[in-house]
Coordinates of C-alpha atoms in Angstrom, one line a residue:
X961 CA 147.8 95.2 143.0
X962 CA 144.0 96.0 144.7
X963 CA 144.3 99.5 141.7
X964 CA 145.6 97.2 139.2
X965 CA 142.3 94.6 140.0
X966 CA 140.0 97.7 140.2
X967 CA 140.9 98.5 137.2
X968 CA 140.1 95.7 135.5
X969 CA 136.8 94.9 136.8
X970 CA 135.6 98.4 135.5
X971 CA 136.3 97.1 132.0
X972 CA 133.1 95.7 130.4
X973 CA 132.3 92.8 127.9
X974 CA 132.3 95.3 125.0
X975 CA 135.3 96.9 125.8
X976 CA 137.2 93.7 126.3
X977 CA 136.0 92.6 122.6
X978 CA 136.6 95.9 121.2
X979 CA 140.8 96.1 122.8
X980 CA 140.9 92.1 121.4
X981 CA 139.5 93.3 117.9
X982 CA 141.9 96.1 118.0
X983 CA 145.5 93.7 118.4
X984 CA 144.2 91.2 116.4
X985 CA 143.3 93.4 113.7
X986 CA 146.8 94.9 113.8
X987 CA 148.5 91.7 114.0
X988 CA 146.9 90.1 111.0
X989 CA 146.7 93.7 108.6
X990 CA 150.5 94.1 109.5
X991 CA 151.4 90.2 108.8
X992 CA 152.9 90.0 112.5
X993 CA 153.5 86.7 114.0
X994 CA 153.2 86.2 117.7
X995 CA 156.2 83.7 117.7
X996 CA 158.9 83.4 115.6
X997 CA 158.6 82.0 112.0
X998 CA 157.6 78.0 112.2
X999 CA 160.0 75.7 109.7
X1000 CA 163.0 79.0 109.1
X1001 CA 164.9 78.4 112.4
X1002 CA 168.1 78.2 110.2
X1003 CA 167.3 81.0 108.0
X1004 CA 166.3 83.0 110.6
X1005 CA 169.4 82.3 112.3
X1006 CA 172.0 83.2 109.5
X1007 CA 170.2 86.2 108.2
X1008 CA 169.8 87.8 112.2
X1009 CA 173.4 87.1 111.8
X1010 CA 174.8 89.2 109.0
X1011 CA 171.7 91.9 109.5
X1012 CA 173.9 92.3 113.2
X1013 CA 177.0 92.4 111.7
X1014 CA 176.3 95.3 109.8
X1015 CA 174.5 96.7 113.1
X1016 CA 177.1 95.9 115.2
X1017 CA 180.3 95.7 113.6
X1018 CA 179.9 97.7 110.8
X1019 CA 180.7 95.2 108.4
X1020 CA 179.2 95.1 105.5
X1021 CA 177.0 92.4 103.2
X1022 CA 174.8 91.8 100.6
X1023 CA 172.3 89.0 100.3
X1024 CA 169.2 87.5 98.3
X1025 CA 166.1 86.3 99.9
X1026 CA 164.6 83.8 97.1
X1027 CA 161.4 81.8 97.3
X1028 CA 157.6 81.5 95.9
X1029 CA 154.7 84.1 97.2
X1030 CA 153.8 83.3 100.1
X1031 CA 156.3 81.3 101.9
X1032 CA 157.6 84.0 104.3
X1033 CA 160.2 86.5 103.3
X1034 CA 158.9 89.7 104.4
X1035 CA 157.6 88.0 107.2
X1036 CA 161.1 86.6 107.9
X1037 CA 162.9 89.7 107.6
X1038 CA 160.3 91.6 109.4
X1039 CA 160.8 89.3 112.3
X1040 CA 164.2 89.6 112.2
X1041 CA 164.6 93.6 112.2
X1042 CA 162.1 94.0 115.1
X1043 CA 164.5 91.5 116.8
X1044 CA 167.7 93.3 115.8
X1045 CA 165.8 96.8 117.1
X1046 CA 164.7 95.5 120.5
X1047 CA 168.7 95.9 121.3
X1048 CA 169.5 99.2 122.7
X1049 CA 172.6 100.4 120.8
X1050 CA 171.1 98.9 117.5
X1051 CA 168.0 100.8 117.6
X1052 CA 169.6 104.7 118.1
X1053 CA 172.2 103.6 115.5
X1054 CA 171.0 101.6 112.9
X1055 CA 168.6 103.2 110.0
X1056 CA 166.6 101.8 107.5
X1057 CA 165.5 102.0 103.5
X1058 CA 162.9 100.5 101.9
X1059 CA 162.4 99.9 98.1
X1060 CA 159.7 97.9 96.0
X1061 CA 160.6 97.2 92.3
X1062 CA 156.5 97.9 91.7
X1063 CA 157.0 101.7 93.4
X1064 CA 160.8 103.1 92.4
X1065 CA 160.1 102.0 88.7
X1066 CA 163.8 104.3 87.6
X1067 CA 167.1 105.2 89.3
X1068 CA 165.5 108.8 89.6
X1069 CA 162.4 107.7 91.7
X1070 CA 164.2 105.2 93.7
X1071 CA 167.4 108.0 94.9
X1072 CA 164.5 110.8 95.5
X1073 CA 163.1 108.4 97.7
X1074 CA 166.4 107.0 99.2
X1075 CA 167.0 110.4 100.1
X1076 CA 163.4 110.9 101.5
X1077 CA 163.8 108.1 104.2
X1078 CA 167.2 109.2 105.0
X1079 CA 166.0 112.7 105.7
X1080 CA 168.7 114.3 104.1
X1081 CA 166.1 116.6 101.8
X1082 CA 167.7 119.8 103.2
X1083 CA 171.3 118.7 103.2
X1084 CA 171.0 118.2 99.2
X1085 CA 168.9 121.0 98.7
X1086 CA 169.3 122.2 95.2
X1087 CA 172.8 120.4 94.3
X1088 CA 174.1 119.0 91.2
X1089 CA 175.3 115.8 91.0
X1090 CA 177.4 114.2 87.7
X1091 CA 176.4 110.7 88.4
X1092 CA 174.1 108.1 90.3
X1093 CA 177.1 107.2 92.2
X1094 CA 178.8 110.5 93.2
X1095 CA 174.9 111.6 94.6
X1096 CA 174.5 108.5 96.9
X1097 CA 177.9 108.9 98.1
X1098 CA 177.2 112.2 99.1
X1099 CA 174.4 111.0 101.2
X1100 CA 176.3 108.4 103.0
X1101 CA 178.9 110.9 103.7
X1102 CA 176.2 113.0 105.1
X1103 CA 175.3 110.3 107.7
X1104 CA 178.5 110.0 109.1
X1105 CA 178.6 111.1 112.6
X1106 CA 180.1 114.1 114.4
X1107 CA 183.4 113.3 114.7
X1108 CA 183.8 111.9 111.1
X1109 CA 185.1 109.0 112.4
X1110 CA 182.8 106.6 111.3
X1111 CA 179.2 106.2 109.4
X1112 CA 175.8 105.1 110.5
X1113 CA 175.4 102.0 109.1
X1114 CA 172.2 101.2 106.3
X1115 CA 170.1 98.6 105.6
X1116 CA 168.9 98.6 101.9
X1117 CA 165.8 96.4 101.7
X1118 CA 165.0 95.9 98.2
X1119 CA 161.9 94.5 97.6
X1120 CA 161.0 92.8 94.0
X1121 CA 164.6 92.6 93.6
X1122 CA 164.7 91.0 90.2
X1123 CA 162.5 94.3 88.7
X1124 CA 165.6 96.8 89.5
X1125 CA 167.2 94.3 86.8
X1126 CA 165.6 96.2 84.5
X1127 CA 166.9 99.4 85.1
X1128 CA 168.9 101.1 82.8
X1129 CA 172.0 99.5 83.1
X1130 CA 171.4 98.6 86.3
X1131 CA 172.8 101.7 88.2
X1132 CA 171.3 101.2 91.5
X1133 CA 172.4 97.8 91.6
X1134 CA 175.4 98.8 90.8
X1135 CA 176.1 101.1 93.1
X1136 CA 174.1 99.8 95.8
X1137 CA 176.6 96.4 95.7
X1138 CA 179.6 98.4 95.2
X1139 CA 179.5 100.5 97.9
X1140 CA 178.6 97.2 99.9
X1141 CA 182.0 95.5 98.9
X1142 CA 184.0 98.5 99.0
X1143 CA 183.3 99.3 102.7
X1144 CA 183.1 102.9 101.9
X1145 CA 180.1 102.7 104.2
X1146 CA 178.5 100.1 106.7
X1147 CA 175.7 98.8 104.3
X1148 CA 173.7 96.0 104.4
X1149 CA 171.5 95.3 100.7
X1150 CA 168.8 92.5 101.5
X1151 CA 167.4 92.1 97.9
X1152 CA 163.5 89.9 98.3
X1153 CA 162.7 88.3 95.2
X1154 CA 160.5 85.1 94.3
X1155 CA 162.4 84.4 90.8
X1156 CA 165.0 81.5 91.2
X1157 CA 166.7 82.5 88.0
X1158 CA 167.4 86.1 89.3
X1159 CA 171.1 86.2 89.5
X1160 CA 171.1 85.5 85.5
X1161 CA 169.4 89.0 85.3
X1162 CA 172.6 90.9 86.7
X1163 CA 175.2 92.4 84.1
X1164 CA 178.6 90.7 84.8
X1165 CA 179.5 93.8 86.6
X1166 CA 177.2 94.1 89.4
X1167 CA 177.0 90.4 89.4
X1168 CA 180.9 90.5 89.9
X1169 CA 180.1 93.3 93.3
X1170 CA 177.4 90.6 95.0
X1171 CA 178.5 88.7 97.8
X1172 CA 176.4 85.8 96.2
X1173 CA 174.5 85.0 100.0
X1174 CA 171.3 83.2 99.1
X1175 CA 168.9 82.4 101.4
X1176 CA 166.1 80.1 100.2
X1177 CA 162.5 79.5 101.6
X1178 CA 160.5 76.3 100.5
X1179 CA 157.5 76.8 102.2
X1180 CA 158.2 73.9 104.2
X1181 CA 155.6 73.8 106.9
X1182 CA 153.7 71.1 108.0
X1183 CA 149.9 71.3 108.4
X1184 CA 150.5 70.5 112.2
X1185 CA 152.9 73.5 112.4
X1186 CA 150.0 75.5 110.8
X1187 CA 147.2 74.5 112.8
X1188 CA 149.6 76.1 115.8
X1189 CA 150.2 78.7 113.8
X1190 CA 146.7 80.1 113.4
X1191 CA 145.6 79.1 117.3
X1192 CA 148.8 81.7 118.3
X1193 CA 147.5 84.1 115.7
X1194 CA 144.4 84.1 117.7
X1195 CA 145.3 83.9 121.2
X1196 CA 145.6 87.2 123.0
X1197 CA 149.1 88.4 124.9
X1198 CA 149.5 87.8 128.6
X1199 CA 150.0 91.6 129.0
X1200 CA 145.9 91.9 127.6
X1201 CA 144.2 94.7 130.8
X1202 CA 141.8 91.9 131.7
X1203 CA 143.6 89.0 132.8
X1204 CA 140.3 86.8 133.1
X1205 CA 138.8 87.9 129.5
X1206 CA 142.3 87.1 128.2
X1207 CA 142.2 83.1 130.0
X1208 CA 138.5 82.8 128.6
X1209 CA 139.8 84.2 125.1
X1210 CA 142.5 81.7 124.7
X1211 CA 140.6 79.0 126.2
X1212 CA 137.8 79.1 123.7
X1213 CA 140.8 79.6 120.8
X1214 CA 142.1 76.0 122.3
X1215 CA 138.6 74.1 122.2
X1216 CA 137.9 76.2 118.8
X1217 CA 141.5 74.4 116.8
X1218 CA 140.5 70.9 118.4
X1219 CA 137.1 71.0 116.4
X1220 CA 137.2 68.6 113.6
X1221 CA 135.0 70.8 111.7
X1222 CA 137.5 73.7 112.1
X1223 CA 140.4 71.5 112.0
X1224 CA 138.7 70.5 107.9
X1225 CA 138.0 74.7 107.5
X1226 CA 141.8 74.8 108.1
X1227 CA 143.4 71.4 106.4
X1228 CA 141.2 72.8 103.3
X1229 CA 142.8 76.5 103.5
X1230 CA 146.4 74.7 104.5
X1231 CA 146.1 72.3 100.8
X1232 CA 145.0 75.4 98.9
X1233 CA 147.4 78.3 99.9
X1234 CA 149.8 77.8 102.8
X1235 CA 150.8 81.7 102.9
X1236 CA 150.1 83.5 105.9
X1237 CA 148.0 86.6 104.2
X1238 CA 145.4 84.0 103.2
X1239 CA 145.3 82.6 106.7
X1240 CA 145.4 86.0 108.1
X1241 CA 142.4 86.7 106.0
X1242 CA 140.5 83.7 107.0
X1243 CA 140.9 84.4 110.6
X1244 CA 139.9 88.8 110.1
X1245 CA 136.5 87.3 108.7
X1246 CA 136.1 85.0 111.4
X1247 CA 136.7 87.8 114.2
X1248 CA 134.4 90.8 112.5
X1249 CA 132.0 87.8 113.4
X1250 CA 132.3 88.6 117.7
X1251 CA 130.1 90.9 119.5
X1252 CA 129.0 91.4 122.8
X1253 CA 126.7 88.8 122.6
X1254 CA 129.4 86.4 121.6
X1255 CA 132.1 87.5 122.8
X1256 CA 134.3 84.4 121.6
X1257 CA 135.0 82.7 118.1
X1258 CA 132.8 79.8 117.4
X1259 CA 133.5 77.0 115.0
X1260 CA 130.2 78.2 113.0
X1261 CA 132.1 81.9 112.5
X1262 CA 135.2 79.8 110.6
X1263 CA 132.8 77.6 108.9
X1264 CA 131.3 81.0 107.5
X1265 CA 134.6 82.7 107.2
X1266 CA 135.8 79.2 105.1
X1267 CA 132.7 79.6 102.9
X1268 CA 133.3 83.4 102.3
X1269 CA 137.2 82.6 101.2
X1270 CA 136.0 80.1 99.4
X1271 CA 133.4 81.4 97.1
X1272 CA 133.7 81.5 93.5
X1273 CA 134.0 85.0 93.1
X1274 CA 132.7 84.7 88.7
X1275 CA 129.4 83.1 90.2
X1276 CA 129.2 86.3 92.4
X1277 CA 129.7 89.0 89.8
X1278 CA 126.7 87.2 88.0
X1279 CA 124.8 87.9 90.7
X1280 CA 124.7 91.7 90.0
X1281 CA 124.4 91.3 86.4
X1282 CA 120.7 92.0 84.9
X1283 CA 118.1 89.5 83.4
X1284 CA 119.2 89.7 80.0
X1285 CA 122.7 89.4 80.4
X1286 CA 121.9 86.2 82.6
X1287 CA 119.7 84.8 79.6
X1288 CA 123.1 85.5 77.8
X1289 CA 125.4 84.1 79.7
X1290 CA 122.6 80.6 79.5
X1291 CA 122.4 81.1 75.6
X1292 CA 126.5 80.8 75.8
X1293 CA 126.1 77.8 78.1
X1294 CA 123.4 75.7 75.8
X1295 CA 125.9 77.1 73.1
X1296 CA 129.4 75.2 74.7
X1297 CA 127.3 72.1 75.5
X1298 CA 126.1 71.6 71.9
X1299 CA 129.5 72.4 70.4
X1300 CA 131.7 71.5 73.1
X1301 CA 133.1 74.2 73.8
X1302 CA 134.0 76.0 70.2
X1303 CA 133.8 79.2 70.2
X1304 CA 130.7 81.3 69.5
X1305 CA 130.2 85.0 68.2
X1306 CA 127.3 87.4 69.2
X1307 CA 125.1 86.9 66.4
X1308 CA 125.2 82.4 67.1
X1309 CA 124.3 84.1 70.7
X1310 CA 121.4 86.1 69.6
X1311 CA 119.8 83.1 67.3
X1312 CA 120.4 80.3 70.2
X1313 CA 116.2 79.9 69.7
X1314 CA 117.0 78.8 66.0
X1315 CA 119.7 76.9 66.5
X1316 CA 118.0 74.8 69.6
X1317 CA 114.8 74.6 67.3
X1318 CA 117.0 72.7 64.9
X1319 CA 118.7 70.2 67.3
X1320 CA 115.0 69.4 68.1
X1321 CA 113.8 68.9 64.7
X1322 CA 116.5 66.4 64.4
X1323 CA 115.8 64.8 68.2
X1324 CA 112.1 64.5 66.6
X1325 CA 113.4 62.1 63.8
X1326 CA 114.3 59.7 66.9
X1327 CA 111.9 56.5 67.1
X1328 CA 110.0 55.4 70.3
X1329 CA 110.0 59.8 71.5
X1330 CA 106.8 60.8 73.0
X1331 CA 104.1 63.4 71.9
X1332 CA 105.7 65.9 74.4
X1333 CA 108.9 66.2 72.7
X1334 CA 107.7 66.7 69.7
X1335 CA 109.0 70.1 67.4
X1336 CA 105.8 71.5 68.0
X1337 CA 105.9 71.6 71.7
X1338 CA 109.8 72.3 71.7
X1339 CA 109.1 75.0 70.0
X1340 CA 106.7 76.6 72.6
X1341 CA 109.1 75.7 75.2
X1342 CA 111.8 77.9 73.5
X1343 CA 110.5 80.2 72.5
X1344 CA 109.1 80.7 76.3
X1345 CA 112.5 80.7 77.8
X1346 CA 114.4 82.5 75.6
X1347 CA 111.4 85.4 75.7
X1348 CA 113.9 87.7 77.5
X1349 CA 116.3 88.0 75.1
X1350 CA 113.7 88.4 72.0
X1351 CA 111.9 91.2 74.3
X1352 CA 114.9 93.6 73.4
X1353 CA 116.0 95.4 70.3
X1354 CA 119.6 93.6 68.8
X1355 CA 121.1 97.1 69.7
X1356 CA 120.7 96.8 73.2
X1357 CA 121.4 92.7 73.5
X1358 CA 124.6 94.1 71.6
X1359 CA 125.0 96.5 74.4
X1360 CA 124.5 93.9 77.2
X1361 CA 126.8 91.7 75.5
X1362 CA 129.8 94.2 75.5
X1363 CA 129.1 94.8 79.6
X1364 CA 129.7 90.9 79.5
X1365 CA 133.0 91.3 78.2
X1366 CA 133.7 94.2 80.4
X1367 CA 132.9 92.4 83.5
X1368 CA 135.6 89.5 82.1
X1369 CA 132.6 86.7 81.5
X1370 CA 133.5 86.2 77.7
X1371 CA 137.0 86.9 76.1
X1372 CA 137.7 87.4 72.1
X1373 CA 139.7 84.5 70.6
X1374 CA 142.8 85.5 69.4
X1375 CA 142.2 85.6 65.4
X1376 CA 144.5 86.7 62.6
X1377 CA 144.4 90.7 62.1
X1378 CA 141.9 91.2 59.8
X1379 CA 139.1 92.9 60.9
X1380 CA 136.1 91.2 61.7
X1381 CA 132.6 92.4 62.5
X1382 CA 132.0 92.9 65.8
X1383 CA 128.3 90.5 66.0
X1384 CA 131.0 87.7 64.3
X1385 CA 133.8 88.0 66.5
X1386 CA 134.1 85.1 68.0
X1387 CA 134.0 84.6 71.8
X1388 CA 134.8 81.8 74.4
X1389 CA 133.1 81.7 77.5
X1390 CA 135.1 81.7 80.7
X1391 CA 132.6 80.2 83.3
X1392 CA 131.9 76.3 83.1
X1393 CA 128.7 74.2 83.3
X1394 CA 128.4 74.2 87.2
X1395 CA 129.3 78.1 87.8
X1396 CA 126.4 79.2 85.1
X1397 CA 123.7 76.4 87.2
X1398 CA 124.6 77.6 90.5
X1399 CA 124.7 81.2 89.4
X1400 CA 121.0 81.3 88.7
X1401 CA 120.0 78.8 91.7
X1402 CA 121.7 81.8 93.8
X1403 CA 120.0 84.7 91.6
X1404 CA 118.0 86.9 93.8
X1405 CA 114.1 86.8 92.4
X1406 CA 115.4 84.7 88.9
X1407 CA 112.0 83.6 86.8
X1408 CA 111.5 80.2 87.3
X1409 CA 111.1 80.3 83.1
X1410 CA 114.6 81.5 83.0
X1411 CA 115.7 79.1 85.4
X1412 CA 113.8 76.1 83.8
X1413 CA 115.5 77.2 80.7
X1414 CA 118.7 77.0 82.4
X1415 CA 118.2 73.3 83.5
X1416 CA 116.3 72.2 80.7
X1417 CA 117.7 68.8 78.7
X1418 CA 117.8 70.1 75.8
X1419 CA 120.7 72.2 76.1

């Protein structure tokens, strides 16, 4: 007890922060929950229950995890599988595939890589197989055990289930399922997909070899469940090496979830997006924030962290983009507020002083308008603001306008297939009113002409 106190006194404030950093990083990068999942107790229940089965018993099944992004299934199954492993003679016996719909995009890929996790490289070797089906039931044979009796059972995790679907004909699926129901081998298939409609993908003939086990997830948490959720996300374990850090740490996480302020950062993220990888990065930006010298979370680093999550992320990229391309971008926006909205092509873009010039020639005709709205004086103010743009030669306005495009600010219209020139193709803009204003309130060093011509009523 006096070594295990010694030792813990010689650890400092900076290695306390750096070990919590360290397990909290790894918890939130590897989407692990330090309690079980919150609103899935029955889920988690039935699936521990046929995953064991297969574990145990040898039995095997076949079942679909179905429900939208976010709401938990890789988190659920996760959970479950470190629970199954924790049992001794699950752990030595049981192995383990993984598949993702977005990685093993043919048969080919996905058995190369079956037989990659199931270390049977060398046992293959250079054979020659007739069919799908007579090489993955030469590599269940392989793992059966020494005396032959019986074979090590498999879990199949299948990840993007519904995009094996479109597989040619649907081998793996096939054979997958029918070795399932045929107990040639203890095999568990766990197919994860967030597609409701996914068992009207299958051919009638796998269809006919699925157990037809669904397990749904509704995302059914309630924002009092998630505000617990994300105080146990940052608490540290009660096996941290300093005991009094780790009491200070979870006190401060207590106070920090009971702060309104925090409590709105939270409510705000829980109404938005209630998955756990959004949460997770909410609460990775909030902990980059500690340091020695706070050596705790504050309800200012979540605020921040809120704000950062938050951010329009098209107002950003206009932040890099160069002066002309922002007097663009506020030609566009004079552009949408005169036509609402219509679409515009480069050379309406390039003209915007013309056109602008004309809407005051006809706001001049207006009685009762005062000397310094007149055309003459309009047309001094124009054609001070939109100096930038006239400062360059068309070619390399034309050349700033197609980085615009590239960057995903402006989009073609979908026309008919004739070909148009490219200064008349016409263009909508994809940032509104308040994203272009803010955008060059934010802009580091803007002109104030540039920004006067921004804000200017005559738009």
């Amino acid at each position: 007890m006096s070594k295990r106190k010694s030792k813990e006194s010689h650890m400092t404030v900076g290695q306390c922060v750096s070990q919590a950093q360290s397990i909290l990083r790894k918890r939130f990068c590897h989407q692990e929950l330090a309690t079980s999942p919150v609103g899935l107790e029955s889920q988690h229940k039935h699936l521990l229950e046929l995953l064991r089965r297969t574990a145990v018993h040898g039995e095997s099944n076949s079942v679909l995890i179905v429900g939208p992004r976010g709401t938990g299934k890789t988190m659920l199954l996760n959970y479950v599988l470190k629970e199954l492993l924790q049992e001794q003679d699950v752990k030595s016996n049981i192995m383990m595939v993984n598949l993702n719909g977005l990685l093993q995009t043919d048969d080919r890929i996905a058995l190369k890589e079956i037989t990659r996790q199931l270390n049977l490289e060398n046992v293959v070797g250079d054979k020659v197989f007739g069919s799908f089906a007579e090489n993955l039931a030469f590599l269940l044979e392989a793992l059966k055990k020494g005396d032959r009796s019986s074979s090590r059972p498999v879990i199949f995790v299948l990840d993007e289930f519904d995009l094996f679907a479109h597989h040619k004909n649907q081998t793996l699926l096939y054979n997958l399922l029918d070795v399932s129901q045929s107990a040639q081998a203890p095999v568990s298939v766990v197919g994860l997909t967030c597609r409701l409609d996914v068992l009207e993908l299958l051919e009638k003939r796998v269809k006919s070899r699925f157990s037809h086990r669904q397990i749904h997830l509704l995302g059914s948490m309630t924002l009092a469940q998630y505000l617990e959720t994300a105080a146990s996300q940052l608490s540290l374990p009660t096996d941290f090496p300093d005991a009094k850090f780790a009491n200070d740490w979870n006190d401060a996480v207590k106070k920090l979830c009971e702060d309104k302020s925090v409590e709105g950062v939270l409510r705000k993220h829980f109404e938005g997006s209630k998955d756990f990888r959004s949460l997770h990065t909410l609460l990775l930006l909030a902990l980059s924030r500690v340091s020695v010298s706070s050596p705790v979370i504050r309800p200012a680093d979540l605020l921040e962290s809120g704000r950062c999550t938050a951010a329009d992320s098209k107002a950003n990229i206009l932040h890099g983009v160069s002066i002309l391309e922002l007097c663009l971008i506020i030609a566009m926006k004079h552009l949408n507020d005169v036509y609402e909205g219509e679409p515009f092509n480069f050379q309406m873009v390039h003209n915007v002083q013309n056109i602008l010039l004309q809407i005051s020639k006809m706001t001049s005709n207006k009685p009762n308008e005062s000397e310094s709205e007149s055309p003459t004086e309009f047309k001094k103010f124009i054609s001070r603001k939109s100096h930038s743009i006239h400062n360059f030669e068309k070619p390399v306005v034309i050349k700033a306008f197609e980085h615009l495009q590239q960057l995903e600010l402006i989009r073609p219209v979908e026309s008919s297939s004739a070909k148009i020139q490219k200064d008349y193709q016409l263009m909508k803009l994809l940032l509104d009113h308040t994203q272009v204003l803010e955008a060059v309130q934010r802009y580091p060093q803007c002109p104030t002409d540039v920004r006067q011509w921004a804000t200017s009523a005559f738009a």
